Amino acid sequence: MLFLYEYLIAPFVEFAFMQRALAGALMLSVGACPVGVFLMLRRMSLTGDAMAHAILPGAATGFLLYGLQIIPMTLGGLAAGVVVALGAGAVSRLTIQKEDASMAAFYLISLALGVLIVSLRGSNVDLMHVLFGTVLALNNDALSLIGTITVVTLVALAIFWRGLVAECLDPLFLRSVSRLGPPVHFIFLGLVVLNLVGGFQALGTLLSVGLMMVPAAAARFWTSRIEPMCLLAVAIGVASCISGLLLSYHASLPSGPAIILSAGVVYLLSIIAGTRGVLATRVRHASHRTA
């Protein structure tokens, strides 16, 4: 029991920075993982990755003007994410280029521009902070921001749940019977940007999408229903945050990558042992052949 306490509980009891890191990571899991489920079901997983890179120039501009202050970097990242989302959508509607191609172009330009902006003022340490985050250095302002984003996300999901589910299953049908199709789509993209901005504070621009997508991808191997999938994705995200923070503390590893790699382990196990994974699929195929 003493061993379990020292390795699993003591770090979160004895150190305030671990408590803040745990609180921020858990709130991110609650808000971002359900959004990741909808991204995956819409086959927009790479769009989330593109949007994560898209916020970098705005956050870097806030850093260039005000240093490592939360509000300027957050507002800059939010503005950049909205501009890229709207720009990519406009290009796909006004030209022959599809949205995935325009999003890829925008995100590559954004990534290069953001790194250049950070390099104008900051050091390599500052660049690593922006790209990979510092979940162990979250302060009260960052926790307040993440908590607000989580609440807004949960409220929006509750209000627009049926529209989001309908658009995932049959977007053309939703647009034919309701005018909610386009508004729901842009509201959803707004939620994606918001959660990436919140994740940016803890995990950086390159890893924030990992907590959004990897638990969602793992949950897909266990259920086909959306509600249980969202709950399971949150549970996987929470477990990954706890195990990643403990691994970071005891092994002196970077906290952000440790969290995402913990989720990656669950994803690999889900591929093999999930009820919709490799083993279960082989068993079903074998039973069908024998029948």
Short mmCIF file of C-alpha atoms in Angstrom, two decimals:
data_model
loop_
_atom_site.label_atom_id
_atom_site.label_comp_id
_atom_site.label_asym_id
_atom_site.label_seq_id
_atom_site.Cartn_x
_atom_site.Cartn_y
_atom_site.Cartn_z
CA MET A 1 0.00 0.00 0.00
CA LEU A 2 2.84 2.38 0.83
CA PHE A 3 4.41 1.64 -2.54
CA LEU A 4 1.15 2.47 -4.33
CA TYR A 5 0.74 5.67 -2.35
CA GLU A 6 4.27 6.88 -3.07
CA TYR A 7 4.08 6.20 -6.80
CA LEU A 8 0.45 6.88 -7.65
CA ILE A 9 -0.94 9.34 -5.12
CA ALA A 10 1.88 11.19 -3.36
CA PRO A 11 2.98 13.29 -6.38
CA PHE A 12 -0.53 14.77 -6.68
CA VAL A 13 -0.87 15.30 -2.92
CA GLU A 14 2.52 16.81 -2.15
CA PHE A 15 3.15 19.11 -5.12
CA ALA A 16 0.92 21.99 -6.20
CA PHE A 17 2.31 22.02 -9.75
CA MET A 18 1.24 18.39 -10.18
CA GLN A 19 -2.24 19.24 -8.90
CA ARG A 20 -2.59 22.09 -11.39
CA ALA A 21 -1.25 19.91 -14.20
CA LEU A 22 -3.73 17.17 -13.34
CA ALA A 23 -6.66 19.59 -13.14
CA GLY A 24 -5.80 21.17 -16.50
CA ALA A 25 -5.25 17.84 -18.23
CA LEU A 26 -8.49 16.37 -16.88
CA MET A 27 -10.51 19.38 -18.00
CA LEU A 28 -8.93 19.17 -21.44
CA SER A 29 -9.91 15.50 -21.64
CA VAL A 30 -13.54 16.21 -20.74
CA GLY A 31 -13.89 18.92 -23.39
CA ALA A 32 -11.58 17.83 -26.20
CA CYS A 33 -12.15 14.06 -26.38
CA PRO A 34 -15.87 14.25 -27.39
CA VAL A 35 -14.93 16.83 -30.03
CA GLY A 36 -12.32 14.38 -31.27
CA VAL A 37 -14.98 11.68 -31.62
CA PHE A 38 -17.03 13.90 -33.91
CA LEU A 39 -13.92 14.86 -35.90
CA MET A 40 -13.14 11.18 -36.40
CA LEU A 41 -16.70 10.26 -37.37
CA ARG A 42 -16.76 13.13 -39.88
CA ARG A 43 -13.49 11.80 -41.33
CA MET A 44 -11.87 15.12 -40.46
CA SER A 45 -9.10 13.81 -38.19
CA LEU A 46 -6.36 15.43 -40.25
CA THR A 47 -8.36 18.66 -40.24
CA GLY A 48 -7.87 18.75 -36.48
CA ASP A 49 -4.13 18.37 -36.98
CA ALA A 50 -4.17 21.15 -39.56
CA MET A 51 -6.13 23.44 -37.22
CA ALA A 52 -3.64 22.75 -34.42
CA HIS A 53 -0.87 24.09 -36.63
CA ALA A 54 -3.08 26.93 -37.82
CA ILE A 55 -3.22 28.57 -34.39
CA LEU A 56 0.57 28.84 -34.22
CA PRO A 57 1.03 32.20 -36.05
CA GLY A 58 -1.54 33.93 -33.84
CA ALA A 59 -0.08 32.51 -30.65
CA ALA A 60 3.42 33.39 -31.87
CA THR A 61 2.33 36.96 -32.62
CA GLY A 62 0.98 37.28 -29.07
CA PHE A 63 4.29 35.94 -27.80
CA LEU A 64 6.26 38.37 -29.99
CA LEU A 65 4.33 41.37 -28.64
CA TYR A 66 3.74 40.41 -25.01
CA GLY A 67 5.96 37.43 -24.21
CA LEU A 68 4.65 34.25 -22.60
CA GLN A 69 1.36 35.77 -21.41
CA ILE A 70 -1.79 33.68 -21.64
CA ILE A 71 -4.40 36.17 -22.84
CA PRO A 72 -2.50 37.64 -25.84
CA MET A 73 -1.33 34.21 -27.00
CA THR A 74 -4.80 32.75 -26.57
CA LEU A 75 -6.56 35.54 -28.44
CA GLY A 76 -3.96 35.41 -31.19
CA GLY A 77 -4.29 31.63 -31.54
CA LEU A 78 -8.08 31.85 -31.58
CA ALA A 79 -8.05 34.55 -34.27
CA ALA A 80 -5.56 32.63 -36.41
CA GLY A 81 -7.58 29.42 -36.13
CA VAL A 82 -10.79 31.16 -37.19
CA VAL A 83 -9.07 32.87 -40.13
CA VAL A 84 -7.60 29.59 -41.39
CA ALA A 85 -10.89 27.69 -40.97
CA LEU A 86 -12.87 30.35 -42.82
CA GLY A 87 -10.15 30.81 -45.43
CA ALA A 88 -9.90 27.11 -46.22
CA GLY A 89 -13.69 26.87 -46.43
CA ALA A 90 -13.89 29.89 -48.72
CA VAL A 91 -11.21 28.52 -51.05
CA SER A 92 -13.01 25.18 -51.31
CA ARG A 93 -16.31 26.88 -52.16
CA LEU A 94 -15.00 29.52 -54.57
CA THR A 95 -12.40 27.46 -56.44
CA ILE A 96 -11.97 23.94 -57.77
CA GLN A 97 -9.74 22.96 -54.83
CA LYS A 98 -11.25 20.72 -52.16
CA GLU A 99 -11.24 21.66 -48.48
CA ASP A 100 -8.64 19.09 -47.41
CA ALA A 101 -6.11 20.40 -49.94
CA SER A 102 -6.70 24.04 -49.05
CA MET A 103 -6.52 23.20 -45.34
CA ALA A 104 -3.18 21.44 -45.89
CA ALA A 105 -1.79 24.47 -47.70
CA PHE A 106 -2.99 26.86 -45.02
CA TYR A 107 -1.61 24.77 -42.17
CA LEU A 108 1.85 24.37 -43.75
CA ILE A 109 2.05 28.12 -44.34
CA SER A 110 0.84 28.74 -40.78
CA LEU A 111 3.38 26.37 -39.25
CA ALA A 112 6.30 27.97 -41.10
CA LEU A 113 5.07 31.49 -40.30
CA GLY A 114 4.58 30.69 -36.62
CA VAL A 115 8.05 29.19 -36.18
CA LEU A 116 9.55 32.21 -37.96
CA ILE A 117 7.68 34.66 -35.70
CA VAL A 118 8.78 32.89 -32.51
CA SER A 119 12.37 32.79 -33.76
CA LEU A 120 12.40 36.58 -34.24
CA ARG A 121 12.30 37.19 -30.50
CA GLY A 122 12.55 33.97 -28.58
CA SER A 123 15.13 31.30 -27.95
CA ASN A 124 14.96 27.59 -28.70
CA VAL A 125 13.46 27.13 -25.23
CA ASP A 126 10.61 29.52 -26.08
CA LEU A 127 10.02 27.72 -29.37
CA MET A 128 9.81 24.38 -27.57
CA HIS A 129 7.35 25.91 -25.10
CA VAL A 130 5.07 27.10 -27.90
CA LEU A 131 5.31 23.87 -29.89
CA PHE A 132 5.11 21.33 -27.06
CA GLY A 133 3.58 23.19 -24.13
CA THR A 134 4.38 23.05 -20.41
CA VAL A 135 1.58 21.25 -18.62
CA LEU A 136 3.63 21.17 -15.39
CA ALA A 137 3.80 24.98 -15.41
CA LEU A 138 0.08 25.74 -15.67
CA ASN A 139 -0.98 28.68 -13.50
CA ASN A 140 -4.39 29.74 -12.23
CA ASP A 141 -5.08 31.91 -15.30
CA ALA A 142 -4.43 28.98 -17.63
CA LEU A 143 -6.65 26.72 -15.54
CA SER A 144 -9.44 29.31 -15.65
CA LEU A 145 -9.14 29.53 -19.42
CA ILE A 146 -9.17 25.75 -19.88
CA GLY A 147 -12.12 25.41 -17.49
CA THR A 148 -14.11 28.06 -19.36
CA ILE A 149 -13.44 26.38 -22.70
CA THR A 150 -14.51 23.02 -21.27
CA VAL A 151 -17.79 24.44 -19.96
CA VAL A 152 -18.53 26.20 -23.26
CA THR A 153 -17.79 22.98 -25.15
CA LEU A 154 -20.06 20.83 -22.99
CA VAL A 155 -22.92 23.34 -23.19
CA ALA A 156 -22.58 23.61 -26.98
CA LEU A 157 -22.47 19.82 -27.37
CA ALA A 158 -25.60 19.47 -25.24
CA ILE A 159 -27.49 22.09 -27.29
CA PHE A 160 -26.39 20.95 -30.76
CA TRP A 161 -25.97 17.23 -30.06
CA ARG A 162 -28.69 16.00 -32.42
CA GLY A 163 -27.49 18.28 -35.23
CA LEU A 164 -23.89 17.12 -34.80
CA VAL A 165 -24.91 13.47 -34.81
CA ALA A 166 -27.12 13.97 -37.87
CA GLU A 167 -24.36 15.72 -39.77
CA CYS A 168 -21.97 12.89 -38.97
CA LEU A 169 -24.39 10.25 -40.24
CA ASP A 170 -25.89 12.03 -43.25
CA PRO A 171 -24.98 15.71 -43.79
CA LEU A 172 -26.92 15.92 -47.07
CA PHE A 173 -30.11 14.75 -45.37
CA LEU A 174 -29.65 17.30 -42.59
CA ARG A 175 -29.27 20.12 -45.11
CA SER A 176 -32.35 18.94 -47.03
CA VAL A 177 -34.65 18.92 -43.99
CA SER A 178 -33.15 21.73 -41.91
CA ARG A 179 -31.22 24.95 -42.22
CA LEU A 180 -29.02 23.95 -39.30
CA GLY A 181 -26.46 22.17 -41.49
CA PRO A 182 -24.02 25.04 -42.24
CA PRO A 183 -24.40 26.73 -38.79
CA VAL A 184 -23.76 23.43 -37.01
CA HIS A 185 -20.69 22.83 -39.16
CA PHE A 186 -19.15 26.22 -38.30
CA ILE A 187 -20.12 25.93 -34.64
CA PHE A 188 -18.34 22.59 -34.57
CA LEU A 189 -15.23 24.06 -36.20
CA GLY A 190 -15.36 26.79 -33.55
CA LEU A 191 -15.37 24.13 -30.82
CA VAL A 192 -12.37 22.47 -32.46
CA VAL A 193 -10.45 25.75 -32.49
CA LEU A 194 -11.44 26.55 -28.89
CA ASN A 195 -10.24 23.19 -27.57
CA LEU A 196 -7.02 23.37 -29.55
CA VAL A 197 -6.37 26.80 -28.06
CA GLY A 198 -7.04 25.38 -24.59
CA GLY A 199 -4.80 22.41 -25.29
CA PHE A 200 -2.12 24.72 -26.59
CA GLN A 201 -1.63 26.10 -23.07
CA ALA A 202 -0.74 22.66 -21.73
CA LEU A 203 0.48 20.54 -24.63
CA GLY A 204 1.60 23.07 -27.25
CA THR A 205 0.43 23.41 -30.82
CA LEU A 206 1.93 20.14 -32.02
CA LEU A 207 0.52 17.86 -29.31
CA SER A 208 -2.81 19.47 -28.39
CA VAL A 209 -4.57 17.59 -31.18
CA GLY A 210 -3.15 14.33 -29.80
CA LEU A 211 -5.33 14.43 -26.68
CA MET A 212 -8.29 15.22 -28.90
CA MET A 213 -7.83 12.44 -31.45
CA VAL A 214 -5.94 9.46 -29.97
CA PRO A 215 -8.47 8.62 -27.20
CA ALA A 216 -11.30 9.03 -29.74
CA ALA A 217 -9.56 6.67 -32.16
CA ALA A 218 -9.03 4.12 -29.39
CA ALA A 219 -12.67 4.31 -28.28
CA ARG A 220 -13.82 3.51 -31.83
CA PHE A 221 -12.46 -0.04 -31.41
CA TRP A 222 -14.77 -0.71 -28.46
CA THR A 223 -18.18 0.62 -29.52
CA SER A 224 -20.09 1.89 -32.54
CA ARG A 225 -22.56 4.07 -30.61
CA ILE A 226 -21.69 7.75 -30.35
CA GLU A 227 -22.68 8.41 -26.72
CA PRO A 228 -20.65 5.51 -25.23
CA MET A 229 -17.81 6.35 -27.61
CA CYS A 230 -17.61 9.90 -26.26
CA LEU A 231 -17.70 8.70 -22.64
CA LEU A 232 -15.07 6.05 -23.31
CA ALA A 233 -12.86 8.58 -25.11
CA VAL A 234 -13.05 10.86 -22.06
CA ALA A 235 -12.16 7.94 -19.78
CA ILE A 236 -9.17 7.02 -21.95
CA GLY A 237 -8.09 10.66 -22.02
CA VAL A 238 -8.32 10.93 -18.22
CA ALA A 239 -6.37 7.70 -17.70
CA SER A 240 -3.74 8.81 -20.21
CA CYS A 241 -3.31 12.17 -18.47
CA ILE A 242 -2.87 10.55 -15.06
CA SER A 243 -0.45 7.88 -16.29
CA GLY A 244 1.45 10.37 -18.45
CA LEU A 245 1.93 12.82 -15.59
CA LEU A 246 3.10 10.04 -13.27
CA LEU A 247 5.50 8.77 -15.93
CA SER A 248 6.78 12.29 -16.46
CA TYR A 249 7.29 12.79 -12.71
CA HIS A 250 9.03 9.51 -11.91
CA ALA A 251 11.08 9.13 -15.10
CA SER A 252 11.87 12.85 -15.62
CA LEU A 253 10.29 12.85 -19.08
CA PRO A 254 8.54 15.71 -20.92
CA SER A 255 4.97 15.69 -19.66
CA GLY A 256 3.14 16.44 -22.94
CA PRO A 257 4.71 13.62 -24.96
CA ALA A 258 4.31 11.25 -21.99
CA ILE A 259 0.54 11.93 -21.95
CA ILE A 260 0.12 11.38 -25.69
CA LEU A 261 2.29 8.24 -25.65
CA SER A 262 0.18 6.86 -22.79
CA ALA A 263 -2.89 7.38 -24.97
CA GLY A 264 -0.98 5.75 -27.82
CA VAL A 265 -0.43 2.61 -25.72
CA VAL A 266 -4.19 2.40 -25.09
CA TYR A 267 -4.79 2.88 -28.81
CA LEU A 268 -2.46 0.00 -29.73
CA LEU A 269 -4.07 -2.28 -27.13
CA SER A 270 -7.50 -1.32 -28.45
CA ILE A 271 -6.48 -2.27 -32.00
CA ILE A 272 -5.64 -5.75 -30.77
CA ALA A 273 -8.09 -6.46 -27.94
CA GLY A 274 -11.04 -4.14 -28.61
CA THR A 275 -14.47 -5.60 -29.27
CA ARG A 276 -14.10 -4.23 -32.82
CA GLY A 277 -10.35 -4.87 -32.97
CA VAL A 278 -8.18 -7.42 -34.74
CA LEU A 279 -8.75 -10.41 -32.46
CA ALA A 280 -12.52 -9.96 -32.23
CA THR A 281 -12.78 -9.51 -35.99
CA ARG A 282 -10.80 -12.70 -36.63
CA VAL A 283 -12.96 -14.66 -34.19
CA ARG A 284 -16.15 -13.46 -35.90
CA HIS A 285 -14.79 -14.32 -39.34
CA ALA A 286 -13.74 -17.78 -38.13
CA SER A 287 -17.16 -18.45 -36.60
CA HIS A 288 -18.87 -17.38 -39.84
CA ARG A 289 -16.71 -19.76 -41.88
CA THR A 290 -17.42 -22.71 -39.57
CA ALA A 291 -21.14 -21.89 -39.57
#
